XYZ file of C-alpha atoms in Angstrom:
275
model
C 6.905 -18.277 3.155
C 10.427 -17.584 4.427
C 10.678 -17.262 8.165
C 12.091 -13.992 9.498
C 13.316 -12.882 12.914
C 10.892 -9.961 13.067
C 8.892 -10.102 16.233
C 10.355 -13.506 17.134
C 10.245 -14.073 20.881
C 11.481 -17.226 22.474
C 9.167 -18.897 24.938
C 11.177 -17.776 27.973
C 11.398 -14.209 26.677
C 7.640 -14.134 26.182
C 7.130 -14.461 29.939
C 9.340 -11.418 30.475
C 7.496 -9.472 27.790
C 4.173 -10.189 29.481
C 5.608 -8.943 32.736
C 6.757 -5.723 31.065
C 3.332 -5.168 29.599
C 1.660 -5.613 32.931
C 4.043 -2.999 34.388
C 3.291 -0.481 31.634
C 6.152 -1.390 29.277
C 5.801 -1.616 25.515
C 3.970 -4.732 24.448
C 5.607 -4.455 21.001
C 9.223 -4.675 22.115
C 10.947 -8.002 21.518
C 12.552 -8.448 24.925
C 16.096 -9.774 24.760
C 16.060 -9.907 20.954
C 17.799 -7.748 18.364
C 17.081 -6.765 14.799
C 19.895 -6.851 12.234
C 19.802 -3.987 9.771
C 22.106 -3.739 6.768
C 23.454 -0.261 5.971
C 26.416 1.259 4.180
C 29.364 1.936 6.465
C 31.178 4.252 4.040
C 28.569 6.695 2.677
C 28.674 9.976 4.637
C 25.256 11.523 5.046
C 23.490 8.217 4.369
C 25.161 5.308 6.127
C 28.451 5.907 7.902
C 30.259 4.078 10.705
C 32.546 6.141 12.927
C 33.770 3.979 15.779
C 30.614 2.805 17.532
C 28.473 5.556 16.018
C 26.264 5.163 12.945
C 25.017 8.268 11.167
C 23.181 9.314 8.017
C 19.705 9.590 6.530
C 19.397 5.834 5.876
C 20.393 5.209 9.489
C 17.855 7.711 10.833
C 15.031 6.160 8.793
C 16.132 2.664 9.858
C 16.105 3.649 13.545
C 12.645 5.185 13.239
C 11.184 2.166 11.458
C 12.821 -0.300 13.850
C 11.421 1.583 16.836
C 7.933 1.460 15.333
C 8.348 -2.311 14.959
C 9.232 -2.612 18.645
C 13.029 -2.420 18.463
C 14.498 0.656 20.169
C 18.005 1.754 19.271
C 19.734 -0.510 21.796
C 18.078 -3.519 20.122
C 19.514 -2.704 16.674
C 22.600 -4.432 15.288
C 23.888 -2.579 12.230
C 25.646 -4.753 9.644
C 27.747 -3.610 6.682
C 25.808 -4.247 3.460
C 27.970 -3.622 0.377
C 25.949 -3.169 -2.813
C 27.107 -6.426 -4.418
C 26.132 -8.509 -1.364
C 22.684 -7.192 -0.502
C 20.458 -9.837 -2.098
C 22.670 -12.635 -0.799
C 22.591 -11.230 2.745
C 18.783 -11.228 2.721
C 18.524 -14.681 1.160
C 20.959 -16.166 3.702
C 19.225 -14.543 6.689
C 22.315 -12.479 7.554
C 20.137 -9.401 8.048
C 16.460 -8.734 8.657
C 16.204 -5.666 6.456
C 18.432 -3.328 4.488
C 18.501 0.480 4.256
C 21.425 1.161 1.918
C 20.507 3.389 -1.052
C 18.837 0.224 -2.345
C 16.972 0.993 -5.573
C 13.753 -0.932 -6.162
C 13.979 -2.833 -9.454
C 11.953 -5.595 -11.098
C 15.052 -7.801 -11.301
C 15.735 -7.572 -7.571
C 12.073 -8.099 -6.791
C 12.335 -11.581 -8.273
C 14.479 -12.769 -5.347
C 13.700 -10.395 -2.468
C 10.889 -8.119 -1.283
C 10.859 -4.350 -0.879
C 8.965 -1.948 1.351
C 8.895 1.754 0.587
C 10.210 3.728 -1.126
C 11.369 6.025 1.672
C 13.212 8.334 -0.748
C 13.345 8.979 -4.492
C 16.810 9.991 -5.675
C 17.995 11.100 -9.092
C 21.378 11.169 -10.793
C 22.858 14.641 -10.514
C 26.152 16.518 -10.436
C 28.284 17.861 -7.592
C 30.396 20.867 -8.563
C 32.386 23.645 -6.902
C 30.215 26.337 -5.323
C 31.381 28.910 -7.861
C 31.109 26.582 -10.884
C 28.983 27.575 -13.883
C 28.233 23.932 -14.745
C 24.425 23.798 -14.685
C 23.693 20.319 -16.000
C 25.169 17.307 -17.816
C 25.085 19.072 -21.196
C 27.689 21.549 -19.885
C 30.339 18.854 -19.350
C 31.921 18.778 -22.822
C 35.643 19.193 -22.314
C 35.251 18.856 -18.535
C 36.600 16.162 -16.212
C 33.808 14.081 -14.668
C 34.421 11.591 -11.856
C 32.513 8.569 -10.651
C 33.482 5.328 -8.913
C 35.050 2.352 -10.615
C 32.383 0.055 -12.019
C 29.602 2.639 -11.924
C 27.624 3.402 -15.081
C 26.762 6.958 -13.971
C 29.595 8.821 -15.694
C 29.315 6.790 -18.903
C 25.598 7.627 -19.024
C 26.498 11.327 -19.077
C 28.977 10.793 -21.912
C 26.574 8.649 -23.928
C 23.429 10.739 -23.530
C 24.388 14.325 -22.761
C 27.986 15.340 -23.471
C 30.091 13.153 -25.745
C 33.183 15.277 -25.115
C 33.223 14.603 -21.366
C 36.521 13.295 -19.980
C 35.746 10.413 -17.621
C 37.735 9.694 -14.477
C 37.108 6.610 -12.334
C 38.312 6.373 -8.731
C 37.712 3.721 -6.023
C 35.215 5.836 -4.080
C 33.215 9.056 -4.198
C 35.257 10.517 -1.357
C 38.324 10.269 -3.602
C 36.413 12.025 -6.392
C 35.525 14.897 -4.076
C 39.122 15.165 -2.843
C 40.308 15.443 -6.442
C 37.677 18.081 -7.156
C 38.815 20.007 -4.105
C 42.303 20.037 -5.627
C 41.005 21.321 -8.960
C 41.711 18.305 -11.161
C 38.051 17.257 -11.373
C 35.209 19.535 -12.528
C 32.222 17.475 -11.410
C 31.216 14.257 -9.654
C 28.114 12.279 -10.591
C 25.910 9.765 -8.782
C 22.563 9.922 -6.940
C 21.808 13.440 -5.717
C 21.387 12.565 -2.042
C 24.730 10.719 -2.021
C 26.374 13.847 -3.440
C 24.632 16.033 -0.850
C 25.839 13.771 1.950
C 29.418 14.084 0.730
C 29.189 17.856 0.404
C 27.728 18.142 3.924
C 30.894 16.805 5.538
C 32.575 19.411 7.782
C 35.726 19.524 5.649
C 33.729 20.446 2.546
C 30.943 22.696 3.841
C 30.463 25.670 1.566
C 32.893 24.363 -1.064
C 30.516 22.319 -3.218
C 26.917 22.355 -4.375
C 24.505 19.880 -5.937
C 23.409 21.280 -9.311
C 19.817 20.279 -8.615
C 18.742 19.037 -12.040
C 18.343 15.256 -11.622
C 18.234 13.266 -14.836
C 17.114 9.853 -13.585
C 14.874 8.395 -10.879
C 15.928 5.873 -8.235
C 13.405 4.697 -5.655
C 15.195 3.717 -2.443
C 13.387 0.821 -0.790
C 13.780 -1.279 2.326
C 15.213 -4.632 1.266
C 13.452 -7.574 2.905
C 13.635 -11.371 2.709
C 11.328 -12.888 0.115
C 7.919 -13.685 1.561
C 8.160 -11.405 4.599
C 4.974 -10.364 6.370
C 6.427 -7.061 7.608
C 6.163 -4.953 4.452
C 2.883 -3.281 5.423
C 4.073 -2.445 8.942
C 7.263 -0.905 7.544
C 5.300 1.191 5.037
C 3.070 2.401 7.852
C 6.152 3.383 9.868
C 7.650 5.298 6.921
C 4.341 7.094 6.343
C 4.197 8.034 10.024
C 7.754 9.389 9.889
C 6.857 11.541 6.876
C 3.581 12.813 8.345
C 5.184 13.670 11.700
C 7.879 15.831 10.129
C 10.691 13.586 11.375
C 11.513 12.493 7.817
C 12.167 16.093 6.761
C 14.199 16.783 9.905
C 16.410 13.766 9.185
C 16.917 14.842 5.583
C 17.763 18.436 6.537
C 20.205 17.326 9.228
C 22.151 15.117 6.852
C 22.329 17.528 3.893
C 22.719 20.844 5.724
C 24.821 23.494 3.999
C 24.798 21.914 0.527
C 21.910 23.820 -1.014
C 20.342 20.475 -1.835
C 16.580 20.286 -2.203
C 15.086 16.973 -3.344
C 12.603 16.871 -6.186
C 9.328 18.059 -4.645
C 7.334 16.042 -7.196
C 8.661 12.765 -5.832
C 9.662 13.615 -2.246
C 8.496 12.923 0.318
C 7.447 9.744 -1.486
C 3.801 8.761 -1.493
C 3.663 5.096 -0.611
C 1.245 3.096 -2.687
C 0.155 -0.423 -1.768
C 3.452 -1.960 -2.843
C 3.250 -4.926 -0.502
C 2.244 -8.213 -2.115
């Protein structure tokens, strides 16, 4: 089983931890140690770095889970986890866990472990608030934007509207800027990513998520293969959901977009997914 840094306390630190416990401190906190959590740094509403501040739904869930594992906010080190690097970062012990719109798939499960899911997203459309586009079938003759290398826009063209005009840009923020200028009719990716973009102060009230998802993506917590922390993380996620803090975090990060996640899949009901 791969060793992880979860709960690791050096011998000298253990003495301090015992002293804290005897004085009423938390016996779970790893004194003097930090936990490294991979997030996106460039996804508003989910994982976003602004100076020394980290915001977004993924970040809020990560902070809650870390605290339940004994790592308060000042013990967390957030690390940028680009999509293409996530498995490698876990395999090379660069991070302890990853919250970064990380879809659980059988292929990824061959090399890493997952806890969760903590959210179930679906591919959807972001359009202008006054747009009459009500789903992917309405995109014939329209300009649809997604990021370079993504399969989201092509999926719409292949399955729903062959006459869609595809536009690829380096990032979703660029897509939304173009839509604000009127050259793009819709943007497509996971619904919660779209809601996070639309919730930005510069765009509030200008865009809406259509609300008819046409795929299902289970966002999990990426973990090193063989970890023993999956069950504890699932328990923390369940506690966050049951306490109402999960809903508060979601509302805070999607406010003003009209976005409501699929009630059939959210909040997610965690099965015994831990091996």
